[in-house]
Tab-separated table of C-alpha atoms and ligand atoms in Angstrom:
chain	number	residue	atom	x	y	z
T	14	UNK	CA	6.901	55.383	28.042
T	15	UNK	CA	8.550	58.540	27.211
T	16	UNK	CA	6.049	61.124	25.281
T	17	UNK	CA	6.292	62.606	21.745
T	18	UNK	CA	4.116	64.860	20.222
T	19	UNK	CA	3.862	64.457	16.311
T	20	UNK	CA	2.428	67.380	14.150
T	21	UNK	CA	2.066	67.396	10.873
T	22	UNK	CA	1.227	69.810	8.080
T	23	UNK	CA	1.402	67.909	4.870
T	24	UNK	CA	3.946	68.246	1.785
T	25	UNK	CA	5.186	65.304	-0.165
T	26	UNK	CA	6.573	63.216	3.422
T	27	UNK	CA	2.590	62.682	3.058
T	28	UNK	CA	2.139	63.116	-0.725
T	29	UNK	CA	0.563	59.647	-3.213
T	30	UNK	CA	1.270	59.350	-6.895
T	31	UNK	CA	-0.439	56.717	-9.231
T	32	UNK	CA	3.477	54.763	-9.588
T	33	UNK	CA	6.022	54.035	-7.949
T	34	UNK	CA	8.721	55.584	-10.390
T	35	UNK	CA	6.686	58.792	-9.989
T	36	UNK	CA	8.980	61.422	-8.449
T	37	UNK	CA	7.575	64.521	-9.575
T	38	UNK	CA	3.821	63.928	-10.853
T	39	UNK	CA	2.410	63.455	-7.297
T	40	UNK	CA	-0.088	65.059	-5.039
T	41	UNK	CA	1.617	66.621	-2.369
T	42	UNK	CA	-0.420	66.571	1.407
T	43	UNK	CA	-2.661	63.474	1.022
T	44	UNK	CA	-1.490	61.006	3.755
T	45	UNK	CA	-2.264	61.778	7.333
T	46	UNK	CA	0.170	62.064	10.237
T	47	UNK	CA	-1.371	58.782	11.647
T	48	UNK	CA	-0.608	57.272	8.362
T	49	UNK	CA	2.882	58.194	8.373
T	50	UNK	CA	3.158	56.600	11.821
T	51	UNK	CA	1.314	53.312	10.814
T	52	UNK	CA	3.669	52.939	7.915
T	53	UNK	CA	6.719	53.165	10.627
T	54	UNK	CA	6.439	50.086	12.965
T	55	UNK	CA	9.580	49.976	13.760
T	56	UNK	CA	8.896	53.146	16.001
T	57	UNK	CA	6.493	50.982	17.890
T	58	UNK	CA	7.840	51.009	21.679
T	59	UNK	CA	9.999	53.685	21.635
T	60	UNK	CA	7.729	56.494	22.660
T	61	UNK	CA	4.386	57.320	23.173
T	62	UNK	CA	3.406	59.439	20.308
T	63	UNK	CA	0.068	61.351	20.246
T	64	UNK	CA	-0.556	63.352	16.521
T	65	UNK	CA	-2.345	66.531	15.879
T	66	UNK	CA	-2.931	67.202	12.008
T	67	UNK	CA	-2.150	71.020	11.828
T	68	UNK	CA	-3.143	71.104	7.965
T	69	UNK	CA	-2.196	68.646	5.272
T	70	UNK	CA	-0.990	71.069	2.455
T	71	UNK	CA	1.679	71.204	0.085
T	72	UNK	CA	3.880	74.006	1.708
T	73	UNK	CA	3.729	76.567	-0.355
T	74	UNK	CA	0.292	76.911	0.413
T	75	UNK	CA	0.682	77.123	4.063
T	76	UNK	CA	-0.797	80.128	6.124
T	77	UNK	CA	-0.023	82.452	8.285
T	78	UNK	CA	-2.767	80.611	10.120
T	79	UNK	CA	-0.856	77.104	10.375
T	80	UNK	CA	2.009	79.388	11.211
T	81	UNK	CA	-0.166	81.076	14.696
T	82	UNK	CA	-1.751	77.187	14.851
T	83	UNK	CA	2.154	75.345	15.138
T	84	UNK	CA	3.490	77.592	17.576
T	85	UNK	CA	0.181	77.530	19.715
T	86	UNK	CA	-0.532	73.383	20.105
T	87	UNK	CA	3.874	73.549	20.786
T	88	UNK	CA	3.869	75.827	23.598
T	89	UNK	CA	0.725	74.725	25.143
T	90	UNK	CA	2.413	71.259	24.748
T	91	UNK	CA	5.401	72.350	26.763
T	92	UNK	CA	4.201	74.264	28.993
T	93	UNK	CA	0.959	71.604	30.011
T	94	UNK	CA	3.157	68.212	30.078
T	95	UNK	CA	6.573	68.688	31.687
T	96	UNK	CA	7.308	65.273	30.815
T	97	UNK	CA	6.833	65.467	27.035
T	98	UNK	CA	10.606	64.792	25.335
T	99	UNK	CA	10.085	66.972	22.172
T	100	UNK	CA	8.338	68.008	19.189
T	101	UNK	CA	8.376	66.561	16.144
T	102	UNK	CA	6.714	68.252	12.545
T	103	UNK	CA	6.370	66.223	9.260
T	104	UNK	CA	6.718	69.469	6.600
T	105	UNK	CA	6.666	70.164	3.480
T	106	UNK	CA	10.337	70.466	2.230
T	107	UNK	CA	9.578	73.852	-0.120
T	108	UNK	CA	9.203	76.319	2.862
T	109	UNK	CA	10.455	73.923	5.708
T	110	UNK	CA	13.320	76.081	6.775
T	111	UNK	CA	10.679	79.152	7.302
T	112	UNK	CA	8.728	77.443	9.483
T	113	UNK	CA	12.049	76.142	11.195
T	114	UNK	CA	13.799	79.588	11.496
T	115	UNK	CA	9.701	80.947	13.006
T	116	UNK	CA	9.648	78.460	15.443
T	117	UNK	CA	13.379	79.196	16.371
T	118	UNK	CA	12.471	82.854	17.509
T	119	UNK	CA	9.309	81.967	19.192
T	120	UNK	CA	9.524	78.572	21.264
T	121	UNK	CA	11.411	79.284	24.469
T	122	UNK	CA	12.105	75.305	25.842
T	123	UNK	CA	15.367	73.626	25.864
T	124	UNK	CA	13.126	70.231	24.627
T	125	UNK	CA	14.028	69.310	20.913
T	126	UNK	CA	11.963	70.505	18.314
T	127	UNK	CA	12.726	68.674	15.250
T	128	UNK	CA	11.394	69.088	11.267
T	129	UNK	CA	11.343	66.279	9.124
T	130	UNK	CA	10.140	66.469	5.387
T	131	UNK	CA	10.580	64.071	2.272
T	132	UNK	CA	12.093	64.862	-1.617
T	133	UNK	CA	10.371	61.454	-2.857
T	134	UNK	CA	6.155	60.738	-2.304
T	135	UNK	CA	5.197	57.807	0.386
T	136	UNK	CA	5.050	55.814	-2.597
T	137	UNK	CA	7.932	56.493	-4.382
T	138	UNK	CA	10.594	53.341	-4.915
T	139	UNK	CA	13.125	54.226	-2.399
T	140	UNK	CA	11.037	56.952	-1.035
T	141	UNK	CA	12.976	58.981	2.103
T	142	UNK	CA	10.041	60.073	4.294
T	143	UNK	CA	9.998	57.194	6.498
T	144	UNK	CA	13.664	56.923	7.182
T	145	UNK	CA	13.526	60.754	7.583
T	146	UNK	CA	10.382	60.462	10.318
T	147	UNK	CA	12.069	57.443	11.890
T	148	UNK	CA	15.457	59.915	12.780
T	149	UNK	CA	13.334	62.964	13.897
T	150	UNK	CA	11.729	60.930	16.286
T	151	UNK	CA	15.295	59.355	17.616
T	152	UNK	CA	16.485	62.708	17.103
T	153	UNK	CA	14.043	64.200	18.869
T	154	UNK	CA	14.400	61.814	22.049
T	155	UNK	CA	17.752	62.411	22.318
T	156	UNK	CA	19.165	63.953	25.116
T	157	UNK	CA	21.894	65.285	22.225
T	158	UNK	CA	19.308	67.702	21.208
T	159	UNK	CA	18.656	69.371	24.099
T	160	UNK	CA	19.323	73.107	24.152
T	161	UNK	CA	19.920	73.764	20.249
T	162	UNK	CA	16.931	75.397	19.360
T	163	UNK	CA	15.127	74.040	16.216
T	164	UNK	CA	16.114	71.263	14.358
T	165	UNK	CA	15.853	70.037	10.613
T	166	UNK	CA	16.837	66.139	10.384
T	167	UNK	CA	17.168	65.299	5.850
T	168	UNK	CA	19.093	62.491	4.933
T	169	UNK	CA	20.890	61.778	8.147
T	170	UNK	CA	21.985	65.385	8.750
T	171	UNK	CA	20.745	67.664	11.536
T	172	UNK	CA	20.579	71.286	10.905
T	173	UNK	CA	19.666	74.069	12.938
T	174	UNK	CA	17.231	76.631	12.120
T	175	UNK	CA	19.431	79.483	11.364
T	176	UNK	CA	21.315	78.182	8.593
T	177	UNK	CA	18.903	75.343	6.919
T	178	UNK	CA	17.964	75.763	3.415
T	179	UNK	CA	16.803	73.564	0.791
T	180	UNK	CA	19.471	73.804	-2.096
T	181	UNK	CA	18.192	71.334	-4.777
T	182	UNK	CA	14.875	70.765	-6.671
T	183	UNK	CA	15.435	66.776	-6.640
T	184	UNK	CA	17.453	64.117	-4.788
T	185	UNK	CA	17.480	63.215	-1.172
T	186	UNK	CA	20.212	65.742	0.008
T	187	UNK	CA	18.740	68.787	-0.855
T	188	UNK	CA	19.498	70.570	2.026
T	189	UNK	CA	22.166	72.342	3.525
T	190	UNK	CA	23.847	75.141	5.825
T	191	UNK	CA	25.641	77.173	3.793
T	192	UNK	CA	28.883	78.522	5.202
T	193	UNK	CA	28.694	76.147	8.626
T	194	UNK	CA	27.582	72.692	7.545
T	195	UNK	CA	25.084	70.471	9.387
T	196	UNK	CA	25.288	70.706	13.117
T	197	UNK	CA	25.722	66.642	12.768
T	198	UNK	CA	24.255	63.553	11.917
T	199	UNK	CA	22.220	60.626	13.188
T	200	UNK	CA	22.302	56.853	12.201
T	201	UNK	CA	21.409	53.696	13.620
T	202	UNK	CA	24.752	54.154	15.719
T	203	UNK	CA	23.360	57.020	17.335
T	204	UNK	CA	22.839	60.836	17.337
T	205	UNK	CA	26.049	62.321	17.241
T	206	UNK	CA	25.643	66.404	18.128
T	207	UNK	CA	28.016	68.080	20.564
T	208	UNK	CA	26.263	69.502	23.462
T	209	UNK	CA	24.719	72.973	22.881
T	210	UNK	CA	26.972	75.723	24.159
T	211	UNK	CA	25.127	77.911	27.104
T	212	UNK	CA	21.463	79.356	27.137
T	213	UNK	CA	19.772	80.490	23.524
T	214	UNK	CA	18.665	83.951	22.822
T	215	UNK	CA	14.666	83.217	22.004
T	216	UNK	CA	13.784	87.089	20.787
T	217	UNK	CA	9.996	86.587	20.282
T	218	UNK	CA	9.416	83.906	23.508
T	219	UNK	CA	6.442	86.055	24.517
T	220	UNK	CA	4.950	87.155	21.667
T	221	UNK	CA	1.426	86.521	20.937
T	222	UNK	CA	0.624	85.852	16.664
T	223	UNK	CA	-2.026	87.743	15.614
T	224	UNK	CA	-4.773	87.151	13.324
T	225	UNK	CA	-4.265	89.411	11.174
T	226	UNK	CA	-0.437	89.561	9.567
T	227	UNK	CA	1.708	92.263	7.929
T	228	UNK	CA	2.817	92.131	4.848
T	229	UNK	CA	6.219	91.979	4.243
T	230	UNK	CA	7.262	91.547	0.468
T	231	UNK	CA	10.750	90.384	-0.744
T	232	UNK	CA	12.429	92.262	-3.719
T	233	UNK	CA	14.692	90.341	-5.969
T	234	UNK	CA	17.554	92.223	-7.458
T	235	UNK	CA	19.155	91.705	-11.129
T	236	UNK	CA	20.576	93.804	-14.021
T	237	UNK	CA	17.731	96.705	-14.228
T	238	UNK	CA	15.195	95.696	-11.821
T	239	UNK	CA	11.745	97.481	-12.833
T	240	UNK	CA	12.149	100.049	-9.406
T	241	UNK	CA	8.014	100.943	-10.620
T	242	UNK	CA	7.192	97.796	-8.880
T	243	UNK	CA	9.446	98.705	-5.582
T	244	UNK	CA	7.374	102.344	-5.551
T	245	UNK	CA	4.458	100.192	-5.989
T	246	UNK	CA	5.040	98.264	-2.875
T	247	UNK	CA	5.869	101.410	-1.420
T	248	UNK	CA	2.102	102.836	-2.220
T	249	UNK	CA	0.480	99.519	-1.520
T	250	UNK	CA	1.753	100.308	2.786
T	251	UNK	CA	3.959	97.191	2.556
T	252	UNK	CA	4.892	96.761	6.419
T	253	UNK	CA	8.083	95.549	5.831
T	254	UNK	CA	10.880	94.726	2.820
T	255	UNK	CA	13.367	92.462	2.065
T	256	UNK	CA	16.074	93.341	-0.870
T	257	UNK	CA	17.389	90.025	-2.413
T	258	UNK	CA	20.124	92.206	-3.262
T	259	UNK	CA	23.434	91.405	-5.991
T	260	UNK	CA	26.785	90.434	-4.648
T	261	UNK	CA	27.098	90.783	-0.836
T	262	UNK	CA	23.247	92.287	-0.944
T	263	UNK	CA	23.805	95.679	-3.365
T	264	UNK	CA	20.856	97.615	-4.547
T	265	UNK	CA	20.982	99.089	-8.140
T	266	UNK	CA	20.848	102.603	-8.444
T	267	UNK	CA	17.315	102.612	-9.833
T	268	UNK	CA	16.135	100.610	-6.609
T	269	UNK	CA	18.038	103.741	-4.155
T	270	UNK	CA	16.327	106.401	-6.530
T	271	UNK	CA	12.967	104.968	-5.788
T	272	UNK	CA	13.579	104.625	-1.970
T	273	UNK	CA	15.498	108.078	-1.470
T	274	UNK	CA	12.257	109.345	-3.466
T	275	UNK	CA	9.814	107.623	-1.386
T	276	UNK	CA	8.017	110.396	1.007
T	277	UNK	CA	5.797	108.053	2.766
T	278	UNK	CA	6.495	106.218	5.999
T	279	UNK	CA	9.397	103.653	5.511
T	280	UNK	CA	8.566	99.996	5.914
T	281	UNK	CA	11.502	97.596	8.142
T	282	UNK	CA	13.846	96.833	5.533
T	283	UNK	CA	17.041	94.517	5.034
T	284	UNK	CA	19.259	93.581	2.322
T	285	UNK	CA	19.709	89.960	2.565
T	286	UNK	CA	21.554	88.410	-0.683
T	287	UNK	CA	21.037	86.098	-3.696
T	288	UNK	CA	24.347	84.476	-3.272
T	289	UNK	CA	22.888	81.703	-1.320
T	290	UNK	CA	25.990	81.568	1.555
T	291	UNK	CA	28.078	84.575	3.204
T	292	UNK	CA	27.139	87.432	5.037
T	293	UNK	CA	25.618	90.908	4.104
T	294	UNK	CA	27.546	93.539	6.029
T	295	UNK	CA	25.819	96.945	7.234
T	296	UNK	CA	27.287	100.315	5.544
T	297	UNK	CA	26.171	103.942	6.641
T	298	UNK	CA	24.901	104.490	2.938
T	299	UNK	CA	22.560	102.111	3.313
T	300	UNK	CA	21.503	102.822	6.871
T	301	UNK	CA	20.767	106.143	5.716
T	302	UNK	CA	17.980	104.570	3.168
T	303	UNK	CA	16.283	102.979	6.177
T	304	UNK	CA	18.452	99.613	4.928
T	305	UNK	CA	19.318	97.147	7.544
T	306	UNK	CA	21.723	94.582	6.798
T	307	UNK	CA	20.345	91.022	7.212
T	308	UNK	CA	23.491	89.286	7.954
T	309	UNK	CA	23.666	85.684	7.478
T	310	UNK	CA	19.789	85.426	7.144
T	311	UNK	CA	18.613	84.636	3.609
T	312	UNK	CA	15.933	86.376	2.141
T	313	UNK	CA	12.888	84.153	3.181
T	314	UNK	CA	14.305	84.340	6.971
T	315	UNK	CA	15.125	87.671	6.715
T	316	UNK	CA	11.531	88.029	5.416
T	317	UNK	CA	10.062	85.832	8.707
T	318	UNK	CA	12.456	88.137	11.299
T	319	UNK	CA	10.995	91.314	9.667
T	320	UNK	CA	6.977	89.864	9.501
T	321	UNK	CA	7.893	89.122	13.766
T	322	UNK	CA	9.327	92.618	14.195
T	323	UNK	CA	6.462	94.189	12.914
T	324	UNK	CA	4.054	92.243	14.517
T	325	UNK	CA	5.891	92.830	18.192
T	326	UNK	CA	5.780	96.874	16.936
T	327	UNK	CA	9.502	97.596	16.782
T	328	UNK	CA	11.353	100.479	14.923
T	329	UNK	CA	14.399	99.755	12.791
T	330	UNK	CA	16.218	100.298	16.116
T	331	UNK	CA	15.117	97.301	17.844
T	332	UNK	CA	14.968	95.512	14.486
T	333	UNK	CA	19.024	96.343	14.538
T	334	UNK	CA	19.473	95.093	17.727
T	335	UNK	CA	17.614	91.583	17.510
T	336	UNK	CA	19.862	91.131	14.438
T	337	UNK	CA	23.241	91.876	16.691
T	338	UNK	CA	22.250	89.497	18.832
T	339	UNK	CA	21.957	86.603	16.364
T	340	UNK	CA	24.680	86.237	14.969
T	341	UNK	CA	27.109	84.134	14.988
T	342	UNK	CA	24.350	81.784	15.942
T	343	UNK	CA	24.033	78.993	14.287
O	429	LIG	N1	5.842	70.676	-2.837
O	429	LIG	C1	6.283	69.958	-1.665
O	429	LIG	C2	6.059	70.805	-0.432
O	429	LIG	O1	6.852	71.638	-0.124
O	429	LIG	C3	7.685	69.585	-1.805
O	429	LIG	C4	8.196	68.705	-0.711
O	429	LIG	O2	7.591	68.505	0.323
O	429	LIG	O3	9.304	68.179	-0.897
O	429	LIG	O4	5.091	70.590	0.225
């Protein structure tokens, strides 16, 4: 039977309240990954499925850790058992699209690897986990899914990693890809995805996680931003910086004071955007600031492509050119 590894890290896919018409008093990260499985026997039979527990957390307490833990068990999968179909992680849906968007720059194997999360608790009347798990996995077995990089599967849509975010606080379609739409959809019809175009760019394939990770803070623009806590970032030896910047990612005035007065040694920065869809475009001005411009990315991707830039030791030049070569991506 055709192998599938299962890891899971928690969130509410795996989270209990006391009632059923509880939606948002629950305990997120209870249920095990086994659990989740046992509660889906209508996966029985189509694939061997073998399930590591990575951490059982809501996730936005997930590490850095998990993070370095993920990406080890999946390439060590890949690389020991040629015949293993894919990948598939049960996630929290909170920071699901960072974990995505990681993965997307560091596992280097055309085999599907494929997120799944819930917006209602196991027990929840009409909760979506199972129906969520039960499409990763077909998802994940498809031969569809081969070659386009990470994948998020909510409510019947597939995203890839780029793009994802979660755009809601409640209901079952909470997440989207702003500006390009879902990459397509599965149902009990099928998986319907257009075969990936060519070979994909994987910037960080070799790159070993360390123990020990920079910090990179994110800066959130709006009318008179308090630029004391910027210069305080600054003296703390912040690694690197992302500006959640106004518009199509503009910093105030106060914000370019404090960085044109900054003397020390300049963190990796982009301007990524609060806009929640379109691009931020490079200008000279900024560039002279030490300001990349983060494209497409939002700010919490932006934030994981800086934290993997420092790590691998680049300067804002190779920063620049990891960015040129992602886009258009999806
Ligand atoms: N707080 C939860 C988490 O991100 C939310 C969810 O999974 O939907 O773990």
């Amino acid at each position: 039977m055709t192998r599938l590894l299962l890891l899971a890290t928690g969130g509410t896919i795996a989270g209990r309240a006391a009632e059923a018409t509880q939606l948002n008093a629950y305990t997120a990260g209870v249920m095990a990954g086994d659990d989740l499985l046992a509660a889906l026997p209508q996966l029985q039979g189509f694939a061997d499925i073998t399930v590591v527990q990575i951490a059982n957390v809501d996730s936005a307490d997930l590490l850095f850790d998990h993070w370095r833990a993920l990406v080890g068990r999946i390439r060590d999968a890949f690389a020991a058992d040629p015949e293993l179909a894919g990948v598939v992680i049960t996630h929290g849906t909170n920071t699901l699209e960072e974990t995505a968007w990681l993965l997307q720059l560091l596992i280097d194997d055309p085999r599907p690897v494929v997120l799944v999360g819930a917006m209602r608790p196991a027990t929840a009347l009409s909760a979506d986990g199972p129906l969520n798990l039960f499409q990763g996995v077909q998802v994940a077995l498809s031969p569809e899914a081969h070659g386009h990089g990470v994948l998020v599967v909510m409510d019947g849509q597939i995203h890839g990693a780029q793009r994802v975010t979660k755009v809601a606080t409640q209901g079952v379609g909470a997440f989207a890809s702003p500006g390009s739409g879902p990459l397509g959809w599965v149902d009990d019809v099928g998986v319907h995805l257009s075969t990936a175009s060519g070979s994909r760019q994987v910037p960080f394939a070799e790159l070993a996680l360390p123990e020990q990770w920079p910090q990179v803070a994110i800066f959130y623009g709006c009318v008179e931003p308090d630029a004391r806590v910027l210069t305080a970032l600054l003296e703390a030896g912040v690694e690197g910086l992302v500006f959640t910047g106004t518009g199509a990612g503009q910093l105030s005035a106060a914000e370019r004071s404090a960085l044109q007065a900054w003397q020390g040694k300049r963190p990796l920065m982009l301007r990524a955007n609060r806009c929640g869809s379109g691009p931020v475009h490079g200008c000279p001005e900024d560039e002279r600031l030490g300001l990349l411009a983060a494209g497409h990315l939002n700010p919490q991707k932006a934030r994981v492509l800086v934290l993997l830039c420092v790590v691998a030791g680049f300067d804002r030049a190779a920063l620049s050119a990891r960015l040129l070569k992602l886009e258009p991506v999806n």
